[in-house]
Amino acid sequence: MTSQQKTVHLPTATMHGTGVSAKALTPVDTGEQIPALGQGTWEMGDSGRTRNAEIAALKAGVDLGMTVIDTAEMYGEGESEKLIAEALKDRRDELFIVSKVYPHNGSESGVKAACERSLKRLQTDRIDLYLLHWRGGEDLEGVIGGFEALKAQGKIRHWGVSNFDTEDMVELFALENGNRCATNQILYNVARRGPEFELLPWMRERNMPAMAYSPVDHARLPKQSVLNDIAKSRGLSATQVALAWVLQQPQVIAIPKAGTIAHVIENAAAREVNLSAEELSLIDTQFKPPKSKRPLEML
Ligand code: NAP
């Protein structure tokens, strides 16, 4: 981990729901910190042609302190989890591994079985953070029950959700142990600022960090923008400015996916970029903060 590295507290509720209303149970910060910049792995492991470069990129990222590794059973139907094992099995203790369960496996027995399969592919005995990938006909109480059982067995260390809008979070927190959710992984970047209106403030009130997925908008940021102007004046790339913007948001973890060492090095350097108030205002003129509630977007 570099000395400049920003970290984010990962809260976990420590109180049980029995006899106390869910609303009264705000998550308690355990003091565990994880780096604010990690690595995504969607589409990694899909092609033999890029496999070696992806393995090298993941290793280089860990060398640079980007030890939060995000994956899912969905990614390449397990191929991403296998690639992570191949790349980083001998460095397990340095890592904070995040994986996700499909909503169609969203029952107490379903999440337990899916977790076992992910552990096997990852060649590890524990997942640090296990998320419900999105809402889709799951039994939410059963999912929480499965997550809590897996936690008690030491097979996962924390659990959370992904693609949950505010009303989903409210529904989750009304369920027993729902407030033990450690994070919500959402689409959030300079071009997708909808969560700033309601969801992110709701989470911050509960000390819950957000994980920003597609932090450089899946490489779809406009080719010409104020990001380029700022980048040019500072000798950076527009991608670095976009990533620095996400990292400058409070309580946000960014998990860019980079398939080459060059991109990994560039992304790691974005941690050292501190955008000025003037630069942030300039960004707001093109990438406007929301003035009203927008439904949460998903990729
Ligand atoms: P992203 O990280 O915003 O963008 C990835 C794209 O940006 C790739 O094409 C990558 O190219 C390129 N890139 C990365 N660094 C770059 C740099 N320095 N310069 C130029 N291009 C660069 O998008 P994402 O992969 O959609 O999101 C990141 C991670 O979030 C995923 O991998 C996944 O782990 C997670 N995710 C979660 C969900 C969910 O529903 N929970 C949904 C989407 C994503 P190269 O590969 O060539 O480096």
mmCIF file of C-alpha atoms and ligand atoms in Angstrom:
data_model
loop_
_atom_site.group_PDB
_atom_site.id
_atom_site.type_symbol
_atom_site.label_atom_id
_atom_site.label_comp_id
_atom_site.label_asym_id
_atom_site.label_seq_id
_atom_site.Cartn_x
_atom_site.Cartn_y
_atom_site.Cartn_z
ATOM 1 C CA MET A 1 0.000 0.000 0.000
ATOM 2 C CA THR A 2 1.421 3.402 -0.893
ATOM 3 C CA SER A 3 1.667 6.078 1.750
ATOM 4 C CA GLN A 4 -0.794 8.296 -0.182
ATOM 5 C CA GLN A 5 -3.422 5.600 -0.346
ATOM 6 C CA LYS A 6 -6.893 6.599 0.779
ATOM 7 C CA THR A 7 -8.813 3.973 2.708
ATOM 8 C CA VAL A 8 -12.489 3.551 3.495
ATOM 9 C CA HIS A 9 -13.975 2.185 6.714
ATOM 10 C CA LEU A 10 -16.086 -0.897 6.243
ATOM 11 C CA PRO A 11 -18.897 -0.824 8.790
ATOM 12 C CA THR A 12 -20.668 -3.864 10.135
ATOM 13 C CA ALA A 13 -23.627 -3.734 12.467
ATOM 14 C CA THR A 14 -22.763 -5.458 15.707
ATOM 15 C CA MET A 15 -26.196 -5.491 17.345
ATOM 16 C CA HIS A 16 -28.855 -8.107 16.861
ATOM 17 C CA GLY A 17 -32.348 -7.218 15.752
ATOM 18 C CA THR A 18 -34.147 -8.965 18.595
ATOM 19 C CA GLY A 19 -36.514 -6.689 20.420
ATOM 20 C CA VAL A 20 -35.248 -3.477 18.835
ATOM 21 C CA SER A 21 -36.696 -1.882 15.748
ATOM 22 C CA ALA A 22 -34.470 -2.173 12.679
ATOM 23 C CA LYS A 23 -34.441 1.612 12.302
ATOM 24 C CA ALA A 24 -32.719 2.011 15.669
ATOM 25 C CA LEU A 25 -29.844 -0.192 14.588
ATOM 26 C CA THR A 26 -27.411 1.888 12.620
ATOM 27 C CA PRO A 27 -24.265 0.094 11.508
ATOM 28 C CA VAL A 28 -21.357 0.439 13.883
ATOM 29 C CA ASP A 29 -17.956 1.104 12.423
ATOM 30 C CA THR A 30 -15.645 -1.799 13.275
ATOM 31 C CA GLY A 31 -12.614 0.188 12.254
ATOM 32 C CA GLU A 32 -11.698 -2.177 9.408
ATOM 33 C CA GLN A 33 -10.243 -0.186 6.570
ATOM 34 C CA ILE A 34 -9.899 -1.175 2.955
ATOM 35 C CA PRO A 35 -8.166 0.708 0.144
ATOM 36 C CA ALA A 36 -10.470 3.127 -1.679
ATOM 37 C CA LEU A 37 -9.057 1.988 -5.041
ATOM 38 C CA GLY A 38 -9.450 -1.654 -6.000
ATOM 39 C CA GLN A 39 -9.676 -3.685 -9.203
ATOM 40 C CA GLY A 40 -12.684 -4.939 -11.158
ATOM 41 C CA THR A 41 -12.603 -8.151 -13.177
ATOM 42 C CA TRP A 42 -15.768 -8.200 -15.315
ATOM 43 C CA GLU A 43 -14.873 -9.634 -18.770
ATOM 44 C CA MET A 44 -11.546 -10.931 -17.465
ATOM 45 C CA GLY A 45 -10.948 -14.606 -18.133
ATOM 46 C CA ASP A 46 -13.374 -14.541 -21.078
ATOM 47 C CA SER A 47 -10.688 -14.889 -23.743
ATOM 48 C CA GLY A 48 -7.523 -16.995 -23.857
ATOM 49 C CA ARG A 49 -5.919 -14.306 -25.981
ATOM 50 C CA THR A 50 -5.927 -11.682 -23.212
ATOM 51 C CA ARG A 51 -5.503 -14.049 -20.239
ATOM 52 C CA ASN A 52 -1.776 -13.523 -19.615
ATOM 53 C CA ALA A 53 -2.085 -9.747 -19.840
ATOM 54 C CA GLU A 54 -5.017 -9.784 -17.397
ATOM 55 C CA ILE A 55 -3.107 -11.932 -14.904
ATOM 56 C CA ALA A 56 -0.111 -9.599 -15.153
ATOM 57 C CA ALA A 57 -2.387 -6.565 -14.722
ATOM 58 C CA LEU A 58 -4.044 -7.970 -11.588
ATOM 59 C CA LYS A 59 -0.658 -8.818 -10.056
ATOM 60 C CA ALA A 60 0.710 -5.364 -10.848
ATOM 61 C CA GLY A 61 -2.366 -3.795 -9.259
ATOM 62 C CA VAL A 62 -1.860 -5.747 -6.041
ATOM 63 C CA ASP A 63 1.821 -4.723 -6.046
ATOM 64 C CA LEU A 64 0.542 -1.133 -6.162
ATOM 65 C CA GLY A 65 -1.807 -1.662 -3.208
ATOM 66 C CA MET A 66 -5.019 -2.213 -5.187
ATOM 67 C CA THR A 67 -5.835 -5.249 -3.110
ATOM 68 C CA VAL A 68 -9.650 -5.078 -3.229
ATOM 69 C CA ILE A 69 -10.533 -7.494 -6.044
ATOM 70 C CA ASP A 70 -14.123 -7.491 -7.297
ATOM 71 C CA THR A 71 -15.642 -10.483 -9.071
ATOM 72 C CA ALA A 72 -18.944 -12.388 -9.360
ATOM 73 C CA GLU A 73 -20.170 -15.862 -10.154
ATOM 74 C CA MET A 74 -21.729 -14.246 -13.239
ATOM 75 C CA TYR A 75 -18.438 -13.029 -14.727
ATOM 76 C CA GLY A 76 -17.637 -15.540 -17.443
ATOM 77 C CA GLU A 77 -19.797 -18.012 -15.462
ATOM 78 C CA GLY A 78 -16.973 -18.433 -12.950
ATOM 79 C CA GLU A 79 -14.027 -17.802 -15.309
ATOM 80 C CA SER A 80 -13.172 -14.492 -13.621
ATOM 81 C CA GLU A 81 -13.013 -16.181 -10.198
ATOM 82 C CA LYS A 82 -10.735 -18.884 -11.647
ATOM 83 C CA LEU A 83 -8.459 -16.265 -13.206
ATOM 84 C CA ILE A 84 -8.136 -14.481 -9.854
ATOM 85 C CA ALA A 85 -7.117 -17.770 -8.226
ATOM 86 C CA GLU A 86 -4.539 -18.392 -10.945
ATOM 87 C CA ALA A 87 -3.132 -14.872 -10.628
ATOM 88 C CA LEU A 88 -3.206 -14.352 -6.880
ATOM 89 C CA LYS A 89 -3.684 -17.625 -4.986
ATOM 90 C CA ASP A 90 -0.275 -17.356 -3.327
ATOM 91 C CA ARG A 91 -1.074 -13.799 -2.165
ATOM 92 C CA ARG A 92 -4.453 -14.530 -0.557
ATOM 93 C CA ASP A 93 -3.669 -12.802 2.735
ATOM 94 C CA GLU A 94 -2.957 -9.507 0.985
ATOM 95 C CA LEU A 95 -6.346 -9.470 -0.721
ATOM 96 C CA PHE A 96 -9.856 -8.314 0.079
ATOM 97 C CA ILE A 97 -11.953 -10.456 -2.275
ATOM 98 C CA VAL A 98 -15.464 -9.366 -3.199
ATOM 99 C CA SER A 99 -17.779 -11.782 -5.025
ATOM 100 C CA LYS A 100 -21.471 -11.741 -5.866
ATOM 101 C CA VAL A 101 -24.326 -14.173 -6.010
ATOM 102 C CA TYR A 102 -26.925 -14.213 -8.788
ATOM 103 C CA PRO A 103 -30.459 -13.250 -7.687
ATOM 104 C CA HIS A 104 -31.688 -16.562 -9.101
ATOM 105 C CA ASN A 105 -29.579 -18.194 -6.368
ATOM 106 C CA GLY A 106 -31.137 -15.794 -3.858
ATOM 107 C CA SER A 107 -32.477 -18.091 -1.169
ATOM 108 C CA GLU A 108 -30.903 -19.302 2.087
ATOM 109 C CA SER A 109 -29.796 -22.628 0.563
ATOM 110 C CA GLY A 110 -29.052 -21.003 -2.822
ATOM 111 C CA VAL A 111 -26.536 -18.474 -1.475
ATOM 112 C CA LYS A 112 -24.836 -21.146 0.637
ATOM 113 C CA ALA A 113 -24.390 -23.447 -2.376
ATOM 114 C CA ALA A 114 -23.298 -20.588 -4.667
ATOM 115 C CA CYS A 115 -20.725 -19.483 -2.067
ATOM 116 C CA GLU A 116 -19.236 -22.981 -1.914
ATOM 117 C CA ARG A 117 -18.851 -22.970 -5.719
ATOM 118 C CA SER A 118 -17.217 -19.528 -5.666
ATOM 119 C CA LEU A 119 -14.825 -20.561 -2.860
ATOM 120 C CA LYS A 120 -13.794 -23.576 -4.909
ATOM 121 C CA ARG A 121 -13.158 -21.537 -8.066
ATOM 122 C CA LEU A 122 -11.300 -18.872 -6.062
ATOM 123 C CA GLN A 123 -9.291 -21.620 -4.312
ATOM 124 C CA THR A 124 -9.781 -19.970 -0.952
ATOM 125 C CA ASP A 125 -11.556 -20.698 2.319
ATOM 126 C CA ARG A 126 -13.194 -17.273 2.645
ATOM 127 C CA ILE A 127 -14.692 -14.398 0.686
ATOM 128 C CA ASP A 128 -14.146 -11.029 2.364
ATOM 129 C CA LEU A 129 -17.339 -9.439 1.069
ATOM 130 C CA TYR A 130 -20.209 -11.316 -0.551
ATOM 131 C CA LEU A 131 -22.912 -9.347 -2.345
ATOM 132 C CA LEU A 132 -26.354 -10.007 -3.792
ATOM 133 C CA HIS A 133 -25.649 -8.911 -7.398
ATOM 134 C CA TRP A 134 -29.001 -7.234 -8.084
ATOM 135 C CA ARG A 135 -32.658 -7.559 -7.172
ATOM 136 C CA GLY A 136 -34.473 -10.134 -9.251
ATOM 137 C CA GLY A 137 -37.097 -12.302 -7.594
ATOM 138 C CA GLU A 138 -34.857 -13.309 -4.697
ATOM 139 C CA ASP A 139 -36.107 -14.155 -1.211
ATOM 140 C CA LEU A 140 -34.406 -11.271 0.602
ATOM 141 C CA GLU A 141 -34.966 -12.683 4.099
ATOM 142 C CA GLY A 142 -33.539 -16.012 2.948
ATOM 143 C CA VAL A 143 -30.527 -14.253 1.401
ATOM 144 C CA ILE A 144 -29.797 -12.450 4.694
ATOM 145 C CA GLY A 145 -30.222 -15.749 6.566
ATOM 146 C CA GLY A 146 -27.785 -17.468 4.182
ATOM 147 C CA PHE A 147 -25.269 -14.619 4.411
ATOM 148 C CA GLU A 148 -25.431 -14.589 8.217
ATOM 149 C CA ALA A 149 -24.961 -18.382 8.345
ATOM 150 C CA LEU A 150 -21.967 -18.146 6.004
ATOM 151 C CA LYS A 151 -20.534 -15.386 8.191
ATOM 152 C CA ALA A 152 -20.957 -17.501 11.330
ATOM 153 C CA GLN A 153 -19.063 -20.317 9.575
ATOM 154 C CA GLY A 154 -16.241 -17.957 8.560
ATOM 155 C CA LYS A 155 -16.871 -18.558 4.852
ATOM 156 C CA ILE A 156 -17.600 -14.887 4.290
ATOM 157 C CA ARG A 157 -16.419 -11.978 6.443
ATOM 158 C CA HIS A 158 -18.958 -9.319 5.435
ATOM 159 C CA TRP A 159 -21.990 -9.205 3.199
ATOM 160 C CA GLY A 160 -23.715 -6.526 1.202
ATOM 161 C CA VAL A 161 -25.837 -5.770 -1.819
ATOM 162 C CA SER A 162 -25.458 -4.326 -5.284
ATOM 163 C CA ASN A 163 -27.716 -2.220 -7.514
ATOM 164 C CA PHE A 164 -30.060 -1.432 -4.599
ATOM 165 C CA ASP A 165 -31.899 1.894 -4.898
ATOM 166 C CA THR A 166 -33.019 3.785 -1.787
ATOM 167 C CA GLU A 167 -36.372 1.993 -1.485
ATOM 168 C CA ASP A 168 -34.565 -1.361 -1.734
ATOM 169 C CA MET A 169 -32.212 -0.309 1.070
ATOM 170 C CA VAL A 170 -35.162 0.764 3.227
ATOM 171 C CA GLU A 171 -36.806 -2.621 2.597
ATOM 172 C CA LEU A 172 -33.545 -4.404 3.468
ATOM 173 C CA PHE A 173 -33.056 -2.467 6.685
ATOM 174 C CA ALA A 174 -36.605 -3.289 7.811
ATOM 175 C CA LEU A 175 -35.717 -7.005 7.817
ATOM 176 C CA GLU A 176 -34.031 -8.765 10.716
ATOM 177 C CA ASN A 177 -30.258 -8.279 10.458
ATOM 178 C CA GLY A 178 -30.744 -6.248 7.260
ATOM 179 C CA ASN A 179 -28.725 -3.432 8.828
ATOM 180 C CA ARG A 180 -25.685 -5.704 8.886
ATOM 181 C CA CYS A 181 -25.204 -4.883 5.221
ATOM 182 C CA ALA A 182 -21.646 -3.554 4.809
ATOM 183 C CA THR A 183 -22.001 -1.817 1.445
ATOM 184 C CA ASN A 184 -24.068 -1.255 -1.685
ATOM 185 C CA GLN A 185 -22.149 -1.577 -4.954
ATOM 186 C CA ILE A 186 -23.627 0.806 -7.518
ATOM 187 C CA LEU A 187 -23.019 2.385 -10.894
ATOM 188 C CA TYR A 188 -21.455 5.715 -9.975
ATOM 189 C CA ASN A 189 -19.072 7.907 -11.883
ATOM 190 C CA VAL A 190 -18.738 11.492 -13.092
ATOM 191 C CA ALA A 191 -21.251 10.851 -15.906
ATOM 192 C CA ARG A 192 -23.724 8.914 -13.700
ATOM 193 C CA ARG A 193 -24.338 11.095 -10.688
ATOM 194 C CA GLY A 194 -27.951 10.138 -9.956
ATOM 195 C CA PRO A 195 -27.155 8.441 -6.593
ATOM 196 C CA GLU A 196 -25.949 11.779 -5.192
ATOM 197 C CA PHE A 197 -29.507 13.026 -4.779
ATOM 198 C CA GLU A 198 -30.905 10.470 -2.316
ATOM 199 C CA LEU A 199 -29.143 7.098 -2.185
ATOM 200 C CA LEU A 200 -25.620 8.221 -1.256
ATOM 201 C CA PRO A 201 -26.850 10.615 1.491
ATOM 202 C CA TRP A 202 -29.037 7.772 2.866
ATOM 203 C CA MET A 203 -26.003 5.487 2.998
ATOM 204 C CA ARG A 204 -23.717 8.141 4.477
ATOM 205 C CA GLU A 205 -26.202 8.784 7.276
ATOM 206 C CA ARG A 206 -25.699 5.122 8.164
ATOM 207 C CA ASN A 207 -21.888 5.173 7.789
ATOM 208 C CA MET A 208 -22.170 2.786 4.879
ATOM 209 C CA PRO A 209 -19.541 3.171 2.158
ATOM 210 C CA ALA A 210 -20.526 2.804 -1.492
ATOM 211 C CA MET A 211 -18.571 0.755 -4.012
ATOM 212 C CA ALA A 212 -18.579 2.618 -7.319
ATOM 213 C CA TYR A 213 -18.606 0.196 -10.216
ATOM 214 C CA SER A 214 -17.727 1.274 -13.769
ATOM 215 C CA PRO A 215 -15.901 4.273 -12.227
ATOM 216 C CA VAL A 216 -14.627 5.283 -15.677
ATOM 217 C CA ASP A 217 -18.046 4.533 -17.196
ATOM 218 C CA HIS A 218 -16.950 1.308 -18.882
ATOM 219 C CA ALA A 219 -14.621 3.388 -21.137
ATOM 220 C CA ARG A 220 -17.635 5.302 -22.500
ATOM 221 C CA LEU A 221 -16.847 8.768 -21.178
ATOM 222 C CA PRO A 222 -17.180 11.419 -23.890
ATOM 223 C CA LYS A 223 -14.082 11.705 -26.065
ATOM 224 C CA GLN A 224 -14.017 15.487 -25.622
ATOM 225 C CA SER A 225 -14.959 17.005 -22.281
ATOM 226 C CA VAL A 226 -13.789 19.203 -19.437
ATOM 227 C CA LEU A 227 -11.999 16.104 -18.189
ATOM 228 C CA ASN A 228 -9.676 16.397 -21.193
ATOM 229 C CA ASP A 229 -9.066 20.088 -20.493
ATOM 230 C CA ILE A 230 -8.143 19.398 -16.861
ATOM 231 C CA ALA A 231 -6.072 16.390 -17.909
ATOM 232 C CA LYS A 232 -4.147 18.435 -20.460
ATOM 233 C CA SER A 233 -3.340 21.203 -18.014
ATOM 234 C CA ARG A 234 -2.021 18.672 -15.487
ATOM 235 C CA GLY A 235 -0.255 16.165 -17.731
ATOM 236 C CA LEU A 236 -2.787 13.449 -16.893
ATOM 237 C CA SER A 237 -5.232 11.373 -18.927
ATOM 238 C CA ALA A 238 -8.984 12.082 -18.904
ATOM 239 C CA THR A 239 -9.497 8.608 -17.394
ATOM 240 C CA GLN A 240 -7.257 9.558 -14.483
ATOM 241 C CA VAL A 241 -9.233 12.759 -13.894
ATOM 242 C CA ALA A 242 -12.519 10.783 -13.954
ATOM 243 C CA LEU A 243 -11.116 8.256 -11.492
ATOM 244 C CA ALA A 244 -9.663 10.949 -9.240
ATOM 245 C CA TRP A 245 -13.130 12.548 -9.162
ATOM 246 C CA VAL A 246 -14.692 9.305 -7.875
ATOM 247 C CA LEU A 247 -11.911 8.831 -5.311
ATOM 248 C CA GLN A 248 -12.470 12.348 -4.035
ATOM 249 C CA GLN A 249 -16.088 11.556 -3.086
ATOM 250 C CA PRO A 250 -16.452 10.720 0.620
ATOM 251 C CA GLN A 251 -16.828 7.072 1.634
ATOM 252 C CA VAL A 252 -16.569 5.710 -1.904
ATOM 253 C CA ILE A 253 -14.492 2.749 -3.079
ATOM 254 C CA ALA A 254 -13.732 2.619 -6.822
ATOM 255 C CA ILE A 255 -13.096 -0.649 -8.656
ATOM 256 C CA PRO A 256 -11.925 0.109 -12.196
ATOM 257 C CA LYS A 257 -11.204 -2.839 -14.458
ATOM 258 C CA ALA A 258 -7.919 -2.611 -16.315
ATOM 259 C CA GLY A 259 -6.643 -5.381 -18.545
ATOM 260 C CA THR A 260 -3.143 -4.024 -19.071
ATOM 261 C CA ILE A 261 -0.287 -3.095 -16.744
ATOM 262 C CA ALA A 262 -0.113 0.358 -18.353
ATOM 263 C CA HIS A 263 -3.742 1.069 -17.447
ATOM 264 C CA VAL A 264 -3.221 -0.289 -13.913
ATOM 265 C CA ILE A 265 -0.251 2.017 -13.347
ATOM 266 C CA GLU A 266 -2.224 4.961 -14.699
ATOM 267 C CA ASN A 267 -5.188 4.178 -12.452
ATOM 268 C CA ALA A 268 -3.006 3.755 -9.370
ATOM 269 C CA ALA A 269 -1.487 7.183 -10.012
ATOM 270 C CA ALA A 270 -4.992 8.736 -9.925
ATOM 271 C CA ARG A 271 -4.882 8.265 -6.123
ATOM 272 C CA GLU A 272 -2.347 11.061 -5.950
ATOM 273 C CA VAL A 273 -4.458 13.542 -7.913
ATOM 274 C CA ASN A 274 -6.262 16.103 -5.795
ATOM 275 C CA LEU A 275 -8.759 18.041 -7.876
ATOM 276 C CA SER A 276 -9.094 21.684 -6.809
ATOM 277 C CA ALA A 277 -12.399 23.380 -5.966
ATOM 278 C CA GLU A 278 -12.174 25.205 -9.311
ATOM 279 C CA GLU A 279 -11.628 21.967 -11.203
ATOM 280 C CA LEU A 280 -14.542 20.308 -9.382
ATOM 281 C CA SER A 281 -16.786 23.271 -10.273
ATOM 282 C CA LEU A 282 -15.699 23.042 -13.891
ATOM 283 C CA ILE A 283 -16.589 19.347 -13.902
ATOM 284 C CA ASP A 284 -20.035 20.226 -12.455
ATOM 285 C CA THR A 285 -20.733 22.531 -15.393
ATOM 286 C CA GLN A 286 -20.626 19.603 -17.834
ATOM 287 C CA PHE A 287 -21.421 16.635 -15.577
ATOM 288 C CA LYS A 288 -24.197 18.202 -13.549
ATOM 289 C CA PRO A 289 -25.144 16.962 -10.077
ATOM 290 C CA PRO A 290 -28.779 15.749 -9.922
ATOM 291 C CA LYS A 291 -31.490 18.216 -8.848
ATOM 292 C CA SER A 292 -34.117 15.523 -8.283
ATOM 293 C CA LYS A 293 -34.385 11.791 -7.699
ATOM 294 C CA ARG A 294 -33.388 9.629 -10.657
ATOM 295 C CA PRO A 295 -33.937 5.871 -10.637
ATOM 296 C CA LEU A 296 -30.663 4.022 -10.033
ATOM 297 C CA GLU A 297 -29.002 3.094 -13.321
ATOM 298 C CA MET A 298 -27.437 -0.324 -13.885
ATOM 299 C CA LEU A 299 -24.947 -1.704 -16.385
HETATM 300 P P1 NAP B 1 -14.763 0.550 -15.870
HETATM 301 O O1 NAP B 1 -13.848 0.036 -14.857
HETATM 302 O O2 NAP B 1 -15.396 1.877 -15.686
HETATM 303 O O3 NAP B 1 -14.074 0.568 -17.309
HETATM 304 C C1 NAP B 1 -13.358 -0.506 -17.817
HETATM 305 C C2 NAP B 1 -12.867 -0.119 -19.194
HETATM 306 O O4 NAP B 1 -12.013 1.014 -19.068
HETATM 307 C C3 NAP B 1 -12.060 -1.204 -19.867
HETATM 308 O O5 NAP B 1 -12.381 -1.141 -21.253
HETATM 309 C C4 NAP B 1 -10.617 -0.773 -19.647
HETATM 310 O O6 NAP B 1 -9.791 -1.147 -20.710
HETATM 311 C C5 NAP B 1 -10.744 0.724 -19.638
HETATM 312 N N1 NAP B 1 -9.706 1.347 -18.814
HETATM 313 C C6 NAP B 1 -9.373 1.074 -17.516
HETATM 314 N N2 NAP B 1 -8.372 1.864 -17.104
HETATM 315 C C7 NAP B 1 -8.065 2.660 -18.153
HETATM 316 C C8 NAP B 1 -7.111 3.695 -18.349
HETATM 317 N N3 NAP B 1 -6.280 4.080 -17.381
HETATM 318 N N4 NAP B 1 -7.075 4.301 -19.576
HETATM 319 C C9 NAP B 1 -7.921 3.936 -20.560
HETATM 320 N N5 NAP B 1 -8.832 2.977 -20.436
HETATM 321 C C10 NAP B 1 -8.914 2.346 -19.247
HETATM 322 O O7 NAP B 1 -15.971 -0.451 -16.157
HETATM 323 P P2 NAP B 1 -16.441 -1.857 -15.614
HETATM 324 O O8 NAP B 1 -15.480 -2.927 -15.910
HETATM 325 O O9 NAP B 1 -17.848 -1.982 -16.084
HETATM 326 O O10 NAP B 1 -16.539 -1.644 -14.036
HETATM 327 C C11 NAP B 1 -15.485 -1.957 -13.149
HETATM 328 C C12 NAP B 1 -15.796 -3.196 -12.332
HETATM 329 O O11 NAP B 1 -16.985 -3.005 -11.572
HETATM 330 C C13 NAP B 1 -16.124 -4.429 -13.182
HETATM 331 O O12 NAP B 1 -14.970 -5.004 -13.753
HETATM 332 C C14 NAP B 1 -16.823 -5.286 -12.148
HETATM 333 O O13 NAP B 1 -15.866 -5.885 -11.293
HETATM 334 C C15 NAP B 1 -17.667 -4.242 -11.417
HETATM 335 N N6 NAP B 1 -19.039 -4.113 -11.973
HETATM 336 C C16 NAP B 1 -20.084 -4.442 -11.151
HETATM 337 C C17 NAP B 1 -21.379 -4.363 -11.639
HETATM 338 C C18 NAP B 1 -22.526 -4.743 -10.719
HETATM 339 O O14 NAP B 1 -23.647 -4.906 -11.202
HETATM 340 N N7 NAP B 1 -22.292 -4.867 -9.437
HETATM 341 C C19 NAP B 1 -21.642 -3.924 -12.939
HETATM 342 C C20 NAP B 1 -20.549 -3.546 -13.731
HETATM 343 C C21 NAP B 1 -19.255 -3.634 -13.226
HETATM 344 P P3 NAP B 1 -8.683 -2.319 -20.576
HETATM 345 O O15 NAP B 1 -9.401 -3.506 -20.093
HETATM 346 O O16 NAP B 1 -8.139 -2.414 -21.959
HETATM 347 O O17 NAP B 1 -7.656 -1.842 -19.581
#
